[in-house]
XYZ file of C-alpha atoms in Angstrom:
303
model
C -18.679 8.274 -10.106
C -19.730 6.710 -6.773
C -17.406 4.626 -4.992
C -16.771 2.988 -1.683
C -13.689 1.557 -0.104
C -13.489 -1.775 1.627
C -10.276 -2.077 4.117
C -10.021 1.355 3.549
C -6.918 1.884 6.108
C -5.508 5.463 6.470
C -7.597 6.401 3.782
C -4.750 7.171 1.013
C -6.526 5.330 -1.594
C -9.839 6.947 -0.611
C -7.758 10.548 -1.432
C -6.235 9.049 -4.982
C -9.744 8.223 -5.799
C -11.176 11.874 -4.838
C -8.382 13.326 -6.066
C -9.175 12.237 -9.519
C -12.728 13.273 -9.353
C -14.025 10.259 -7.495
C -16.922 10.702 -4.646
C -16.280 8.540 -1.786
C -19.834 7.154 -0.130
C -18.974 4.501 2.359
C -15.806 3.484 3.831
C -14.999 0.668 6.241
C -12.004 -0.982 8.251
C -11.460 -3.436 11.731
C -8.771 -1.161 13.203
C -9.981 2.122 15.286
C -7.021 3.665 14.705
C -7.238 3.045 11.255
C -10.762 4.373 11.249
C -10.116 7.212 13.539
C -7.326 8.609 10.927
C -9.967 7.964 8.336
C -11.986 10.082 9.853
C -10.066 13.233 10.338
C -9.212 13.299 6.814
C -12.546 12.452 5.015
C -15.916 13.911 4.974
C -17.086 10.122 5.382
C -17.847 8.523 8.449
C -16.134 4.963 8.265
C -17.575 2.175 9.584
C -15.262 0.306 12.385
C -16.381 -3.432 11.663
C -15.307 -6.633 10.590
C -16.327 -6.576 6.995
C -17.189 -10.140 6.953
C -20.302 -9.037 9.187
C -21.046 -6.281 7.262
C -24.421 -6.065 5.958
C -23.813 -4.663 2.566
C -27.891 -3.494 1.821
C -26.847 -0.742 4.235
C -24.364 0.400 1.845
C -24.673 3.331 -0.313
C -25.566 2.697 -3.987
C -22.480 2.952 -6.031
C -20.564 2.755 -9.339
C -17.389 1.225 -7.932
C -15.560 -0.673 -5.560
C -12.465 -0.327 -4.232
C -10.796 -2.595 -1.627
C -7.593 -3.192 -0.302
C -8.103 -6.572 1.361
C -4.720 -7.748 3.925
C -1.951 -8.763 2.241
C -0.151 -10.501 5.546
C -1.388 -13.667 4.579
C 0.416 -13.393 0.860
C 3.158 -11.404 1.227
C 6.465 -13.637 1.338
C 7.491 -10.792 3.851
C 5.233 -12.653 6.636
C 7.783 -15.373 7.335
C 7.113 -18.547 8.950
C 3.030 -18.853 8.000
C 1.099 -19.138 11.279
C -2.420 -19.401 12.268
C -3.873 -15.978 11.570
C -2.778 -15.652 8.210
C -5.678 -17.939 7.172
C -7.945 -15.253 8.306
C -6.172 -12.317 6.081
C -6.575 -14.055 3.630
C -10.113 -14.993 3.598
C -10.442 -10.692 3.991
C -10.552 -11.460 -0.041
C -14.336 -13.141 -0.115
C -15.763 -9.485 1.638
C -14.936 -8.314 -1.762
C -17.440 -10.960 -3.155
C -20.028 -10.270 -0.890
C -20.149 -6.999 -1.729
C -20.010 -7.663 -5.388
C -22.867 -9.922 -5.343
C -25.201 -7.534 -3.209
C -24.643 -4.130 -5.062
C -22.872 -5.388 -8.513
C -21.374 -2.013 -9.231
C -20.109 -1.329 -12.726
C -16.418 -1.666 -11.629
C -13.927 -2.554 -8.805
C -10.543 -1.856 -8.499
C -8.309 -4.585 -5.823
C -5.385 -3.732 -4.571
C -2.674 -6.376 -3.048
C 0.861 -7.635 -3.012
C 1.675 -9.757 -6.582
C 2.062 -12.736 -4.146
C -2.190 -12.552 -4.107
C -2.451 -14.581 -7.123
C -0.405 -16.999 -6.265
C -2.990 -17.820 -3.517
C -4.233 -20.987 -3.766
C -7.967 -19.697 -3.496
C -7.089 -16.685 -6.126
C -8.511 -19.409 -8.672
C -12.175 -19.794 -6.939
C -11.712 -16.061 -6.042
C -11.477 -14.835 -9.506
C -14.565 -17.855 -10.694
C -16.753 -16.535 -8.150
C -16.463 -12.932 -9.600
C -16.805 -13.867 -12.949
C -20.077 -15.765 -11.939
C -20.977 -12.202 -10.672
C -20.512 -11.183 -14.251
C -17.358 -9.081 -13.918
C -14.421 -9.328 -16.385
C -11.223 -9.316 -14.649
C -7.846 -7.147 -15.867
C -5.036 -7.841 -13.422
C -2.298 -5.252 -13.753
C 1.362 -5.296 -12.496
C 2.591 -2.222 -11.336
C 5.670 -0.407 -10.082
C 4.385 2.368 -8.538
C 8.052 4.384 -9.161
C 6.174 4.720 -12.947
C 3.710 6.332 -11.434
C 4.567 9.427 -9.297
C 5.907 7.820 -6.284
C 9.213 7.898 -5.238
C 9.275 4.357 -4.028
C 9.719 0.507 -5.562
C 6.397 -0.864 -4.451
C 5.270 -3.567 -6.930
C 1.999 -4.249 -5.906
C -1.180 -6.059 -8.778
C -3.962 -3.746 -9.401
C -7.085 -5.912 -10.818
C -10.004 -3.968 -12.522
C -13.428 -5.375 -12.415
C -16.224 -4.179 -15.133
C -19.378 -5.572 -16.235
C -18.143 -5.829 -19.879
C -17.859 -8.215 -22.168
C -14.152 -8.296 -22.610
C -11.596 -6.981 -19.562
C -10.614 -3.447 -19.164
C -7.135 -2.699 -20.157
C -5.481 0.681 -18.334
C -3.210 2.621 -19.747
C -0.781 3.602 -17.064
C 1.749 6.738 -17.440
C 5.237 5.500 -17.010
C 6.437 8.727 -15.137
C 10.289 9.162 -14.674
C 11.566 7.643 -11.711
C 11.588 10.038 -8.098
C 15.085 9.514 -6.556
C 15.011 8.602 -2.755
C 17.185 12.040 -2.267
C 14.393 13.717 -2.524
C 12.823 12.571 0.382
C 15.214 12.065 2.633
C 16.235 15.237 4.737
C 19.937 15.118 6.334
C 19.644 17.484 8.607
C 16.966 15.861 10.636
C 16.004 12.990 12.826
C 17.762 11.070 15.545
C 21.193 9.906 14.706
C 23.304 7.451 16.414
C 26.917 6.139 15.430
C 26.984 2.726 13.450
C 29.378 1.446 15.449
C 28.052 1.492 18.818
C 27.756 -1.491 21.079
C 24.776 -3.995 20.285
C 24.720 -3.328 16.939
C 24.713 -6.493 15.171
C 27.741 -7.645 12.831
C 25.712 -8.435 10.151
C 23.942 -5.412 10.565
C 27.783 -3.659 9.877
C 28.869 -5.677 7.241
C 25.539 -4.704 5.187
C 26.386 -1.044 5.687
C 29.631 -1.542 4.677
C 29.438 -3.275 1.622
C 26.872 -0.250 0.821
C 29.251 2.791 1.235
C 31.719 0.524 -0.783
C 29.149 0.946 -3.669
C 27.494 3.754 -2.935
C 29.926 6.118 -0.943
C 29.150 7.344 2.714
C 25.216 8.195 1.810
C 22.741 5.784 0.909
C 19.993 3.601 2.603
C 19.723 0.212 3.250
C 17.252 -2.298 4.688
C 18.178 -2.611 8.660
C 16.411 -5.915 9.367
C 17.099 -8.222 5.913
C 18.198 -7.955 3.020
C 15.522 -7.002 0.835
C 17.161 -4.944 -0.967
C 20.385 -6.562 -1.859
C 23.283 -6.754 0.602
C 24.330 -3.574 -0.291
C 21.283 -1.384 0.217
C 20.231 1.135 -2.348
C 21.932 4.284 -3.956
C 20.023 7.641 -3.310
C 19.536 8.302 -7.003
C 16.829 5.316 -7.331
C 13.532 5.442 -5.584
C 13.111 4.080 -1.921
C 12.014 0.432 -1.467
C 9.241 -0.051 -0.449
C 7.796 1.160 2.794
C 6.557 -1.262 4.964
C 4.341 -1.380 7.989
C 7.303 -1.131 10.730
C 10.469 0.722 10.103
C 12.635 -1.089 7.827
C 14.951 1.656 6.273
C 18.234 2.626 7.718
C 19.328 6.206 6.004
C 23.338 5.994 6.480
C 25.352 8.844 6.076
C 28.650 8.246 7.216
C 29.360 7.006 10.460
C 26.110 7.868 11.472
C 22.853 6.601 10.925
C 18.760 6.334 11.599
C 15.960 4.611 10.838
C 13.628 6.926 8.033
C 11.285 9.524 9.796
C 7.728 9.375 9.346
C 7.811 12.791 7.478
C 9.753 11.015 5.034
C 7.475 7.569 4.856
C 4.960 10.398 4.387
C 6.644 12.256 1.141
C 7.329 8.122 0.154
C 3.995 7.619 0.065
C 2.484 10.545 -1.381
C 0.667 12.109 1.589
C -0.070 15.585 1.374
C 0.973 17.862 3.717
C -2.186 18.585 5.793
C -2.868 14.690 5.954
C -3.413 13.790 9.739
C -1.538 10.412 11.178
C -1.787 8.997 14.173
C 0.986 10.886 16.862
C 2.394 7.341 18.360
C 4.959 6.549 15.106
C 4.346 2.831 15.345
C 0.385 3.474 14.380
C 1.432 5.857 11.708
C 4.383 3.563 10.454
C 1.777 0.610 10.165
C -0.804 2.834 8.755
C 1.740 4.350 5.910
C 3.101 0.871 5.101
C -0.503 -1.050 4.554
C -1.698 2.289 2.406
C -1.810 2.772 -1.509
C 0.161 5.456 -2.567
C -1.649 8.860 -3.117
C -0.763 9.544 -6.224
C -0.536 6.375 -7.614
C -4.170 5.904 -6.564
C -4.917 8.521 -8.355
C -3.419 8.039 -11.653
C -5.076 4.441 -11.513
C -8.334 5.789 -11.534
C -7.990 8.366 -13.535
C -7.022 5.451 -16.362
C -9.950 4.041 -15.264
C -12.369 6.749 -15.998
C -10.759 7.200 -19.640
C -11.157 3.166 -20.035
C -14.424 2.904 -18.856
């Protein structure tokens, strides 16, 4: 199977797809950095382009499509809505366009659950039935599928069938967040030094009250309870600028990017960019590896 990979990012879901026997084509993302990690981890050239001006005949023929349009725009994470989030959002109509000009036999869309919600996501989905594709959305955890990380994200399969393609997910025990996160590194500091903020304190504290003196917690809200998260459960999930404070003791950091890489299923000889707010971005807009790849390998035994 053919496939190409619209928003493609880092290229993680590019390497699920490959990894479960998918050929990658054509690839394509705005961001140079984006692009240029692409690049050293692909045998694919990606195009460096607003996909909105894409001219999709000078795509590869293909069997399916796979795009990760922004989620900014959706995600309650955003905050106050401003201007630009219009614009991620209409990243969603690309998908169309290149629907209408190659109508491969599937697509797979990846995005926050908060996608649907859209008010467009009606007209969205009508203008890719009128393409002639059933739609499947799918709600998944990807902690059922590999990854050792809470990440609850909709995955909505296309086909030119008459009725919508069901996938049967694995539901793979759960990876604890111990096993990615690695004591006896990083940069520590002491949590009670001078500028750190009381609310800040009082989150950490009520966490070692329930979890004891190891744990992690979210450093900037509480999106993941007020008392952070025991190191038995998966990580929450990884977002585009660092978010998780590993405590253990009196001491704590903010989570490395070797271990936002083992969070999100990167392998090993995976190349990110060296500045860590590139790679933290990169990492936190991606599709797990693994996930990826059990997704399409559903796919292939659906379709």
């Amino acid at each position: 199977m053919r496939a190409i990979d619209l928003f493609a990012g880092s290229g993680l879901f590019s390497r699920g797809a490959e990894d479960a026997g998918i050929r990658i084509v054509w690839a394509g993302n705005h961001w140079k950095v984006a692009t240029d990690c692409y690049a050293a981890n692909h045998a694919v050239l990606p195009a460096c382009q607003d996909l909105h001006q894409q001219d999709w005949t000078q795509v590869p023929a293909h069997d399916l499509l796979i795009a990760s349009p922004a989620c900014t725009g959706h995600t309650p994470a955003r905050g106050k809505d401003r201007p630009h989030h219009d614009a991620d959002r209409a990243t969603a109509w690309a998908v169309v366009s290149a629907l209408e000009c190659h109508r491969p036999a599937f697509g797979v869309i990846e995005n926050v659950v908060a996608f649907t919600k859209w008010v467009l996501f009606p007209a969205w989905c009508q203008a890719v039935t009128a393409l002639g594709y059933a739609i499947s959305p799918h709600l998944v955890d990807f902690a059922d599928l590999e990854v050792p990380q809470n990440r609850e994200r909709v995955i909505i399969v296309l086909s030119r069938s008459k009725h919508p393609l069901e996938l049967k997910l694995p539901k793979i025990p759960h990876i604890p967040a111990a096993q990615i996160v690695d004591f006896s590194a990083g940069s520590w500091s002491p949590i009670r030094k001078p500028g750190r903020s009381p609310k800040t304190i009082a989150r950490i504290e009520a966490g070692r009250r329930a979890h004891g003196d190891r744990f992690v917690a979210p450093y900037y809200s509480t999106g993941s309870g007020t008392s952070g998260r025991c190191l038995s459960r998966p990580i929450g999930t990884i977002t585009t600028v660092d978010r998780w404070a590993v405590i253990d003791g009196d001491r704590m950091r903010m989570l490395s990017i070797a271990e936002a890489r083992k969070a999100m299923t990167v392998p090993d000889d995976y190349k990110l960019p060296a500045r860590h707010a590139d790679a933290m971005k990169l990492l936190g807009n991606a599709v797990p590896r693994l996930g990826a790849m059990h997704i399409f390998r559903a796919l292939e035994r659906a379709a």
